[in-house]
PDB file of C-alpha atoms in Angstrom:
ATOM      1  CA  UNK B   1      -5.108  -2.291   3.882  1.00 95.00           C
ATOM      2  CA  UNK B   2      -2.836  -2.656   6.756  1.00 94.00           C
ATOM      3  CA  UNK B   3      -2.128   0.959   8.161  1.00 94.00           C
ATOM      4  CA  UNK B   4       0.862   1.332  11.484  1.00 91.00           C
ATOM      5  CA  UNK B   5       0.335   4.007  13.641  1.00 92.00           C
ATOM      6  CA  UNK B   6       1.178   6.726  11.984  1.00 94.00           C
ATOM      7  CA  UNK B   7       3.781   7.823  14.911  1.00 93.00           C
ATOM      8  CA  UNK B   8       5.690   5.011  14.003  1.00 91.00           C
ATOM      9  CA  UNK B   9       5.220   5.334  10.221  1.00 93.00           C
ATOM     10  CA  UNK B  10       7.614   5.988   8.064  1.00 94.00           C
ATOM     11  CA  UNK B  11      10.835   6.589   9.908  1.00 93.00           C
ATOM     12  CA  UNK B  12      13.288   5.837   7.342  1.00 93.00           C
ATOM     13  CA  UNK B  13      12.449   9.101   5.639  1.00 94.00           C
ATOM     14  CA  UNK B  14      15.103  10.879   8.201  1.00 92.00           C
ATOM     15  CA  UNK B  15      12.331  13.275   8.624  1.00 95.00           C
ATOM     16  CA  UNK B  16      11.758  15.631  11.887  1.00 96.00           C
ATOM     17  CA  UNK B  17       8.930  13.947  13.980  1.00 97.00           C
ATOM     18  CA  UNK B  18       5.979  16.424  13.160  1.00 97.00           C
ATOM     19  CA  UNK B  19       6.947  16.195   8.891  1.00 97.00           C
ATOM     20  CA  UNK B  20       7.394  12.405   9.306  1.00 97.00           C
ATOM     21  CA  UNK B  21       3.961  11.724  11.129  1.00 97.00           C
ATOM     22  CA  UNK B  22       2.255  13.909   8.745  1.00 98.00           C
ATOM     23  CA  UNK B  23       2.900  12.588   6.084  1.00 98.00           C
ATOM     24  CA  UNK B  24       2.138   9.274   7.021  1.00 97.00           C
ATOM     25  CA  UNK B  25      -1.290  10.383   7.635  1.00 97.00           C
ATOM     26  CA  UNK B  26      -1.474  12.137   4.485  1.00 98.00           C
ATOM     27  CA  UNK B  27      -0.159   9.327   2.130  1.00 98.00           C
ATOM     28  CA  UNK B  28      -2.502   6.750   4.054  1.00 97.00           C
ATOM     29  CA  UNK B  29      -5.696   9.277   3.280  1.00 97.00           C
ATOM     30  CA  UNK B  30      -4.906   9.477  -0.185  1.00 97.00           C
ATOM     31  CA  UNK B  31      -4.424   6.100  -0.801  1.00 97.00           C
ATOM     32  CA  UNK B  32      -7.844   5.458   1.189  1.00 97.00           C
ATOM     33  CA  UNK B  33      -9.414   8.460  -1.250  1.00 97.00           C
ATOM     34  CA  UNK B  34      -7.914   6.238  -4.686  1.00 97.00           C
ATOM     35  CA  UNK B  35      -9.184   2.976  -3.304  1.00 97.00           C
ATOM     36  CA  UNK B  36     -12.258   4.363  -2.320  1.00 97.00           C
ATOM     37  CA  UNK B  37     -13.028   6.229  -6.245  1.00 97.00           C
ATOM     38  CA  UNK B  38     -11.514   2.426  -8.095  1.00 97.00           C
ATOM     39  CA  UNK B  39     -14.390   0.389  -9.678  1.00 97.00           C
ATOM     40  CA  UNK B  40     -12.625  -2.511  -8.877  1.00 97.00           C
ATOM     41  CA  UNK B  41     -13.301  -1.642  -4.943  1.00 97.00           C
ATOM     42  CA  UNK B  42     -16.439  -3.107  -3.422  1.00 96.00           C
ATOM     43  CA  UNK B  43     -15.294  -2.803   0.411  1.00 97.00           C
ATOM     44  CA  UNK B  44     -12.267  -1.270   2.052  1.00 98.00           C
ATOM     45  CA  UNK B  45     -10.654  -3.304   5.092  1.00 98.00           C
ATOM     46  CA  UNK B  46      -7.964  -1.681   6.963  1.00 97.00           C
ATOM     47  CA  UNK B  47      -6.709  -3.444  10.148  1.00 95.00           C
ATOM     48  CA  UNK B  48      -4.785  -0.828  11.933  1.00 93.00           C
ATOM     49  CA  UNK B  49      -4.590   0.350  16.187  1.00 91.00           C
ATOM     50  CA  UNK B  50      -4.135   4.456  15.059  1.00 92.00           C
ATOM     51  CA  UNK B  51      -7.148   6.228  16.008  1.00 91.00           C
ATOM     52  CA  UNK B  52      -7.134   8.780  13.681  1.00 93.00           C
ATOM     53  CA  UNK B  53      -7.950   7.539  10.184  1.00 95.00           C
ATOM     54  CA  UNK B  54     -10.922   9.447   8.731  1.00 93.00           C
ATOM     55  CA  UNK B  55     -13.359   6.813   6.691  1.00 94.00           C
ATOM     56  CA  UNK B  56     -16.200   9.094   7.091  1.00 89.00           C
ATOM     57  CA  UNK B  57     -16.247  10.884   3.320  1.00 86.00           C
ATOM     58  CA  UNK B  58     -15.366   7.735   1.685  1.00 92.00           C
ATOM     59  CA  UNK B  59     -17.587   6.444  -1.407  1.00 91.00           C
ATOM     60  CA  UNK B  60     -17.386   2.944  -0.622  1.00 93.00           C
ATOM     61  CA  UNK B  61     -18.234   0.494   2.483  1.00 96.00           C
ATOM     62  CA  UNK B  62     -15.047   0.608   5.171  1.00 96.00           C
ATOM     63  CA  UNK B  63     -14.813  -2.224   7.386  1.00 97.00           C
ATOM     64  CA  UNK B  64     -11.994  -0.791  10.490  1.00 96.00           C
ATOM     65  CA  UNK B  65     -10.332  -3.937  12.268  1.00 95.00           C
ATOM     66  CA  UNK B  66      -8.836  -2.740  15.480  1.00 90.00           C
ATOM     67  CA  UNK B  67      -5.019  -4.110  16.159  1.00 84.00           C
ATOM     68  CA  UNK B  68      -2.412  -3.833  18.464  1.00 72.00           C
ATOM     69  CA  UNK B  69       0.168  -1.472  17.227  1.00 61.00           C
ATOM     70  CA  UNK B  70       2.353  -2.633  14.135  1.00 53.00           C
ATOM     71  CA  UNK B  71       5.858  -2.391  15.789  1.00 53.00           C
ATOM     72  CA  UNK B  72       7.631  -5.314  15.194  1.00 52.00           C
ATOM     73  CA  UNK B  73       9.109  -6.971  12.437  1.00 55.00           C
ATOM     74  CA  UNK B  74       6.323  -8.809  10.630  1.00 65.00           C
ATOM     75  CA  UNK B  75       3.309  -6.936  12.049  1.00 80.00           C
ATOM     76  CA  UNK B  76       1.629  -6.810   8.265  1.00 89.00           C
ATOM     77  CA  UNK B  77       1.066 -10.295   7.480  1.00 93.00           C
ATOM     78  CA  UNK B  78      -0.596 -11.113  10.564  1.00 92.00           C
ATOM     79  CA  UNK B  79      -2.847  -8.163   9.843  1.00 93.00           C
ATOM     80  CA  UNK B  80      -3.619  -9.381   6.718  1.00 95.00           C
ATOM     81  CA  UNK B  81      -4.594 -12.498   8.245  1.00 95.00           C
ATOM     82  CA  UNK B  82      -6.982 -11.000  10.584  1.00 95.00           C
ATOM     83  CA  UNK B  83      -7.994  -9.295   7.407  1.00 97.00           C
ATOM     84  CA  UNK B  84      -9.012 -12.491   5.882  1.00 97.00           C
ATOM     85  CA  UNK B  85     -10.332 -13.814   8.672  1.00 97.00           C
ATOM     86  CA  UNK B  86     -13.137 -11.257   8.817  1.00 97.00           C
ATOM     87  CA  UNK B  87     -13.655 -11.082   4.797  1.00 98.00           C
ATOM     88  CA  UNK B  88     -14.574 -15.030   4.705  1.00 98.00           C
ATOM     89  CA  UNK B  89     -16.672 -14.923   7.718  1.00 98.00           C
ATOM     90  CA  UNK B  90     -18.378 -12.053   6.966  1.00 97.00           C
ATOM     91  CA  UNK B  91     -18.503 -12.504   2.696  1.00 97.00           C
ATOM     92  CA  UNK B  92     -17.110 -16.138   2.533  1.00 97.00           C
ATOM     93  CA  UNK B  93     -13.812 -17.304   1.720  1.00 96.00           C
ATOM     94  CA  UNK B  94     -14.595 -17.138  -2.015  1.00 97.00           C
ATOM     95  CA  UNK B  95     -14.179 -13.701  -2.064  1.00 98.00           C
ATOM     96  CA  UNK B  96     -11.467 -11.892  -4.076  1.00 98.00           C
ATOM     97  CA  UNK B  97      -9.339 -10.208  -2.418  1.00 98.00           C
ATOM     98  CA  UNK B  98      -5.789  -7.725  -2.746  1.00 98.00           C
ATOM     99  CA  UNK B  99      -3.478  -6.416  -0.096  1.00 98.00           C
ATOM    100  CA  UNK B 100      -2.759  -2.834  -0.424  1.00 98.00           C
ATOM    101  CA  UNK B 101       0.269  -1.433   1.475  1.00 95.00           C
ATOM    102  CA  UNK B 102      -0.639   2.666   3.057  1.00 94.00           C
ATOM    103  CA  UNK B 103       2.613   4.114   1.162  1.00 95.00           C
ATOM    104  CA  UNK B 104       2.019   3.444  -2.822  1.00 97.00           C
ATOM    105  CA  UNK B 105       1.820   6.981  -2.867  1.00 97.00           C
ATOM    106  CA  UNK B 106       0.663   7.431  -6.634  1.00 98.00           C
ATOM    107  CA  UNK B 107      -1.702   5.512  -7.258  1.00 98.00           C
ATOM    108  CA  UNK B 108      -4.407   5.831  -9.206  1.00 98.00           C
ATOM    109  CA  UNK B 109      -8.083   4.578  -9.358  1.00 98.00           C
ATOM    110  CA  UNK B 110      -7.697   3.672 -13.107  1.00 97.00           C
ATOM    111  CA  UNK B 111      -4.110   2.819 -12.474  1.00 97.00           C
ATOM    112  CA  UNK B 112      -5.504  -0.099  -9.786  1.00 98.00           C
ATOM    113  CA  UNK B 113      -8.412  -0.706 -11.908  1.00 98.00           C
ATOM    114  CA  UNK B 114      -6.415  -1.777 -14.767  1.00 98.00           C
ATOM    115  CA  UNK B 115      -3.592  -3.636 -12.436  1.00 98.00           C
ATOM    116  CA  UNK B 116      -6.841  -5.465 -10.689  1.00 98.00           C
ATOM    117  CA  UNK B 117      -8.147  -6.778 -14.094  1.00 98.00           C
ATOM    118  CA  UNK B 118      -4.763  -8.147 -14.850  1.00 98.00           C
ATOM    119  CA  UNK B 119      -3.989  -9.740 -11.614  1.00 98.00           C
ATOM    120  CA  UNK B 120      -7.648 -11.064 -11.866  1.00 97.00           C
ATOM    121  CA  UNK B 121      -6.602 -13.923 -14.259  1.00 98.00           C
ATOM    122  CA  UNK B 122      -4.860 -15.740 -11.921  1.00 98.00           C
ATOM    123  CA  UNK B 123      -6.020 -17.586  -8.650  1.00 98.00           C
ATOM    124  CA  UNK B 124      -3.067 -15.759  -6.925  1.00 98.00           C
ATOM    125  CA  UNK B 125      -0.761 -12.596  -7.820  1.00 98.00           C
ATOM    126  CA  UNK B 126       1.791 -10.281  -7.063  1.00 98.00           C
ATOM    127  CA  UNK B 127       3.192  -6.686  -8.283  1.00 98.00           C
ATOM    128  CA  UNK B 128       6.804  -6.303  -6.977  1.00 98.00           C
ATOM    129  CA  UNK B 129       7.898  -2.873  -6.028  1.00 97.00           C
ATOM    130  CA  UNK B 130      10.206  -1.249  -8.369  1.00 96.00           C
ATOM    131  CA  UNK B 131      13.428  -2.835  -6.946  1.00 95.00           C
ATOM    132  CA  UNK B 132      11.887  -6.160  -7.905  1.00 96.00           C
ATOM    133  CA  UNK B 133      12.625  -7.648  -4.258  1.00 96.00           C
ATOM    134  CA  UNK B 134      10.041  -6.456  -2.444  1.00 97.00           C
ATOM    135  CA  UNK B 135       5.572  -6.553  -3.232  1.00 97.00           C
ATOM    136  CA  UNK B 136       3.051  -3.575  -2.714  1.00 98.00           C
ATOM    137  CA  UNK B 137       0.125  -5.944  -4.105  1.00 98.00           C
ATOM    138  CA  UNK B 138      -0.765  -9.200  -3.706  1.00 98.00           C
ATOM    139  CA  UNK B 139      -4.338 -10.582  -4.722  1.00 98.00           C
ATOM    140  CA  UNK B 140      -6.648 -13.481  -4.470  1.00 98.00           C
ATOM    141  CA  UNK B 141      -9.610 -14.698  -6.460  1.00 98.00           C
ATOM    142  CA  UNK B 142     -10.917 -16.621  -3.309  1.00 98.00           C
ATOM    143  CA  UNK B 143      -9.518 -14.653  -0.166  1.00 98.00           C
ATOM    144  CA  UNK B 144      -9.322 -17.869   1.610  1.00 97.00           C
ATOM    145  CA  UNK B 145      -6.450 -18.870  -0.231  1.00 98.00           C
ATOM    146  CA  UNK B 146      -4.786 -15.523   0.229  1.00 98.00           C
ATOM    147  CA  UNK B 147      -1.651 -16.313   2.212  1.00 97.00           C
ATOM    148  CA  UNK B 148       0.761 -13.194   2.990  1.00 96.00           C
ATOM    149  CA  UNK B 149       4.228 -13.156   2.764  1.00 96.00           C
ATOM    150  CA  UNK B 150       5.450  -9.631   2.858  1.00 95.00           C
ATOM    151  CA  UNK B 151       8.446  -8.310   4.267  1.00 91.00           C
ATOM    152  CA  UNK B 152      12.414  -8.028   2.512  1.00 92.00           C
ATOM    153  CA  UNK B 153      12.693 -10.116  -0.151  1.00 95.00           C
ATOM    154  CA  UNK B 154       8.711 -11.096  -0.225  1.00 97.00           C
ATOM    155  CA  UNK B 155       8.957 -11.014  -4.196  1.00 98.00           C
ATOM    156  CA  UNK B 156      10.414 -14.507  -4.114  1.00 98.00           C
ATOM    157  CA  UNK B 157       8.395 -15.654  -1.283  1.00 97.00           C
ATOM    158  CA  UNK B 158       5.448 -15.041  -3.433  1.00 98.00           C
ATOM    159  CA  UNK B 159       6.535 -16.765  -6.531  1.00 98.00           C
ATOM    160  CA  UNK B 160       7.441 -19.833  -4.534  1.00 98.00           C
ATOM    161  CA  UNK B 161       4.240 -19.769  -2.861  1.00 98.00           C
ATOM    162  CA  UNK B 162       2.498 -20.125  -6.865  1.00 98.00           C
ATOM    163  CA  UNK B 163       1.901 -16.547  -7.461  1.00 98.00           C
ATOM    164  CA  UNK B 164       1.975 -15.166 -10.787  1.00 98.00           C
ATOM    165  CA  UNK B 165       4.210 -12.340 -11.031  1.00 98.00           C
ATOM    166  CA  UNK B 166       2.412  -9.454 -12.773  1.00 98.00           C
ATOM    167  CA  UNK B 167       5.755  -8.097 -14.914  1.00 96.00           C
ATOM    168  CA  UNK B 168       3.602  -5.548 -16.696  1.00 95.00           C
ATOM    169  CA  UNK B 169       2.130  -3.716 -13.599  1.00 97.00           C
ATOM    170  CA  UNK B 170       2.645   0.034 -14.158  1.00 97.00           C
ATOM    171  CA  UNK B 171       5.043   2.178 -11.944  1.00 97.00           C
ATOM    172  CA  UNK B 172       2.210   4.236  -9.811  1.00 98.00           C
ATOM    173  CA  UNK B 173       1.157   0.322  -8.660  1.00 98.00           C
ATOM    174  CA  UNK B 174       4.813  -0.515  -7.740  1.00 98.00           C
ATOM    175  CA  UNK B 175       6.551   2.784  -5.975  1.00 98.00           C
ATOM    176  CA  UNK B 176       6.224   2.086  -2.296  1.00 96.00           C
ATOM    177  CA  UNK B 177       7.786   5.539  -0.172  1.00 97.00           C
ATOM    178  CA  UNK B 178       9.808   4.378   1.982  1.00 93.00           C
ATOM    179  CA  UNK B 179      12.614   6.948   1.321  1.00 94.00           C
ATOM    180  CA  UNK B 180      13.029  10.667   0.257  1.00 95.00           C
ATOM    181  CA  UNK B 181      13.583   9.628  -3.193  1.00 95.00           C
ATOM    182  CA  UNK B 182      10.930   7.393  -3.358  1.00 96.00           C
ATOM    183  CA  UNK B 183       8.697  10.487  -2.193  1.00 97.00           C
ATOM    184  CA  UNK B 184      10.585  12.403  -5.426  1.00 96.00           C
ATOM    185  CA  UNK B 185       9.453  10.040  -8.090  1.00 97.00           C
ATOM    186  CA  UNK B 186       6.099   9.752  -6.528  1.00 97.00           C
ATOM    187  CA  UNK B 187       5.584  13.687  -6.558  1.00 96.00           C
ATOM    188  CA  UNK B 188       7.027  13.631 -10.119  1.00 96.00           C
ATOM    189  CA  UNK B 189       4.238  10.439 -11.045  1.00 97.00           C
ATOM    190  CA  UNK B 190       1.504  12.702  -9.102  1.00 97.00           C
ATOM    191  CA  UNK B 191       0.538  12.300  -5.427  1.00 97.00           C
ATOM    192  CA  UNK B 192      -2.561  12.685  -4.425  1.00 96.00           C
ATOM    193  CA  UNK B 193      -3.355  16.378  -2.464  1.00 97.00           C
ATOM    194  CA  UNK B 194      -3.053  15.556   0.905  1.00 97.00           C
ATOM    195  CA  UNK B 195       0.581  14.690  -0.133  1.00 98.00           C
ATOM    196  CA  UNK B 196       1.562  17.326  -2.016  1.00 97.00           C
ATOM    197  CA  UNK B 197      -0.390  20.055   0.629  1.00 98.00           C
ATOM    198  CA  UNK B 198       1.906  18.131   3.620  1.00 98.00           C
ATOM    199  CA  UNK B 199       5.119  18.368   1.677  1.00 97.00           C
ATOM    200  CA  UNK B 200       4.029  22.213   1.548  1.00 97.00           C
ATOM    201  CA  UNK B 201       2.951  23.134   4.426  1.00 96.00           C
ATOM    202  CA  UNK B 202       6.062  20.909   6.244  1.00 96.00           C
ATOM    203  CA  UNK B 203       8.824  22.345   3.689  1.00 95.00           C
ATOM    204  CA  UNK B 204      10.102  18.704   2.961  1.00 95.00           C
ATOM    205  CA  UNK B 205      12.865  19.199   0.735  1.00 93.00           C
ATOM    206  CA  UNK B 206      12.620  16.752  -2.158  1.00 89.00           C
ATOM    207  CA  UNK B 207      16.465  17.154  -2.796  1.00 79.00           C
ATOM    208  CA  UNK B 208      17.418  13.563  -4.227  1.00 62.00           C
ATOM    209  CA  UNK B 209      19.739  11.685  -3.630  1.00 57.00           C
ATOM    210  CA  UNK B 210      19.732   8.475  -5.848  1.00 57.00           C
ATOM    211  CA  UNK B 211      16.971   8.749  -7.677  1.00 51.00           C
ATOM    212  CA  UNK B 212      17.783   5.982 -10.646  1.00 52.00           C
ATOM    213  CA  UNK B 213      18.108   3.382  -7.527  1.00 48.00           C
ATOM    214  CA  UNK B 214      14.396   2.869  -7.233  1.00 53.00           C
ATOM    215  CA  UNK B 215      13.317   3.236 -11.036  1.00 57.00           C
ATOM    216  CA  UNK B 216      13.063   0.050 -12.874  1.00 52.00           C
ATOM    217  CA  UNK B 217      14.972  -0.203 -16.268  1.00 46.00           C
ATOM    218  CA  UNK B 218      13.798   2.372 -18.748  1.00 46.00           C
ATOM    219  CA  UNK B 219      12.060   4.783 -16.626  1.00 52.00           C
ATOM    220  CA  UNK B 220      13.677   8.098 -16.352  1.00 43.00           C
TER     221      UNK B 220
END
């Protein structure tokens, strides 16, 4: 789980600096607190250079890999890499392995469970997010073989690269926030509390904008 700095999280939300970084924070706990109550979830690896990114209460093994800041333009894939470089030498490369991005903001435990199982049949796969360009997960069965390729149109990166495309992934896997109407349909799909307390406590206004833009086909 690659997590930026949560001051430079999240800045396409057109948020005021104190709402923005907060929630950051609070959608990386949350995630942390899903991945951390999954079955599928043996250890928890976050490479990340923020500080302030509280593993103590979790229910499962966290492994912290310090990084320079994530500022530039492809900052996650090499953290994945450094990632993968510590899960082979310290568990060997036959180790299965998924990237989780910080922002898939409701998700579940059984949600990832039953997306894990799935994306478990294949040697390599992928869950696009719900414009179908872009990927929130991409697994392994052998994390050796685990080769990122996130970023803007990553979806067909991954396909060319021989991962299966997991069509049937379900939307709580595949809504990255990245916008105010992302943050809409997640709050509407359930966030987890830190989310919904921030969004409170800040006053975000979850007036959207274009809300069908980020749905897939058939989801109202």
């Amino acid at each position: 789980m690659p997590i930026k700095p949560w001051q430079f999280a999240k800045t396409r939300l057109g948020l005021r600096t104190g709402a923005r970084v907060a929630l950051a924070r609070a959608l990386g706990h949350d995630l942390l607190a899903a991945l951390a109550a999954s079955r599928s979830v043996g250890r928890i690896v976050i490479v990340t250079a923020e500080l302030d990114v509280d593993v103590e209460t979790l229910s499962r093994p966290v492994t912290v890999l310090r990084d320079r800041p994530l500022l530039a333009g492809d900052m996650l894939n090499p953290a994945v890499v450094q990632a993968r470089c510590w899960i082979s030498a310290a568990h060997g490369s036959d180790t299965p392995a998924v990237v989780v991005p910080s922002d898939i903001a409701a998700l579940t435990p059984g949600c990832l469970d039953e997306v894990l199982a799935t994306m478990g049949r294949w040697e390599r796969a992928f869950v696009t997010d719900v414009c179908g360009s872009g990927t929130t997960l991409a697994s392994a069965r052998r994390v050796g073989d685990l080769v990122p390729a996130h970023g803007v149109d990553s979806a067909a990166r991954y396909e060319s690269m021989g991962y299966v495309h997991v069509a049937e992934a379900d939307i709580r896997c595949r809504l990255d926030v990245d916008r105010i109407d992302d943050l809409v349909v997640a709050m509407e799909l359930g966030t987890g509390a830190r989310v919904r307390a921030t969004v409170a406590e800040h006053r975000i206004s979850l007036e959207t904008r274009d809300r069908s833009s980020r749905l897939p086909a058939g989801v109202t």
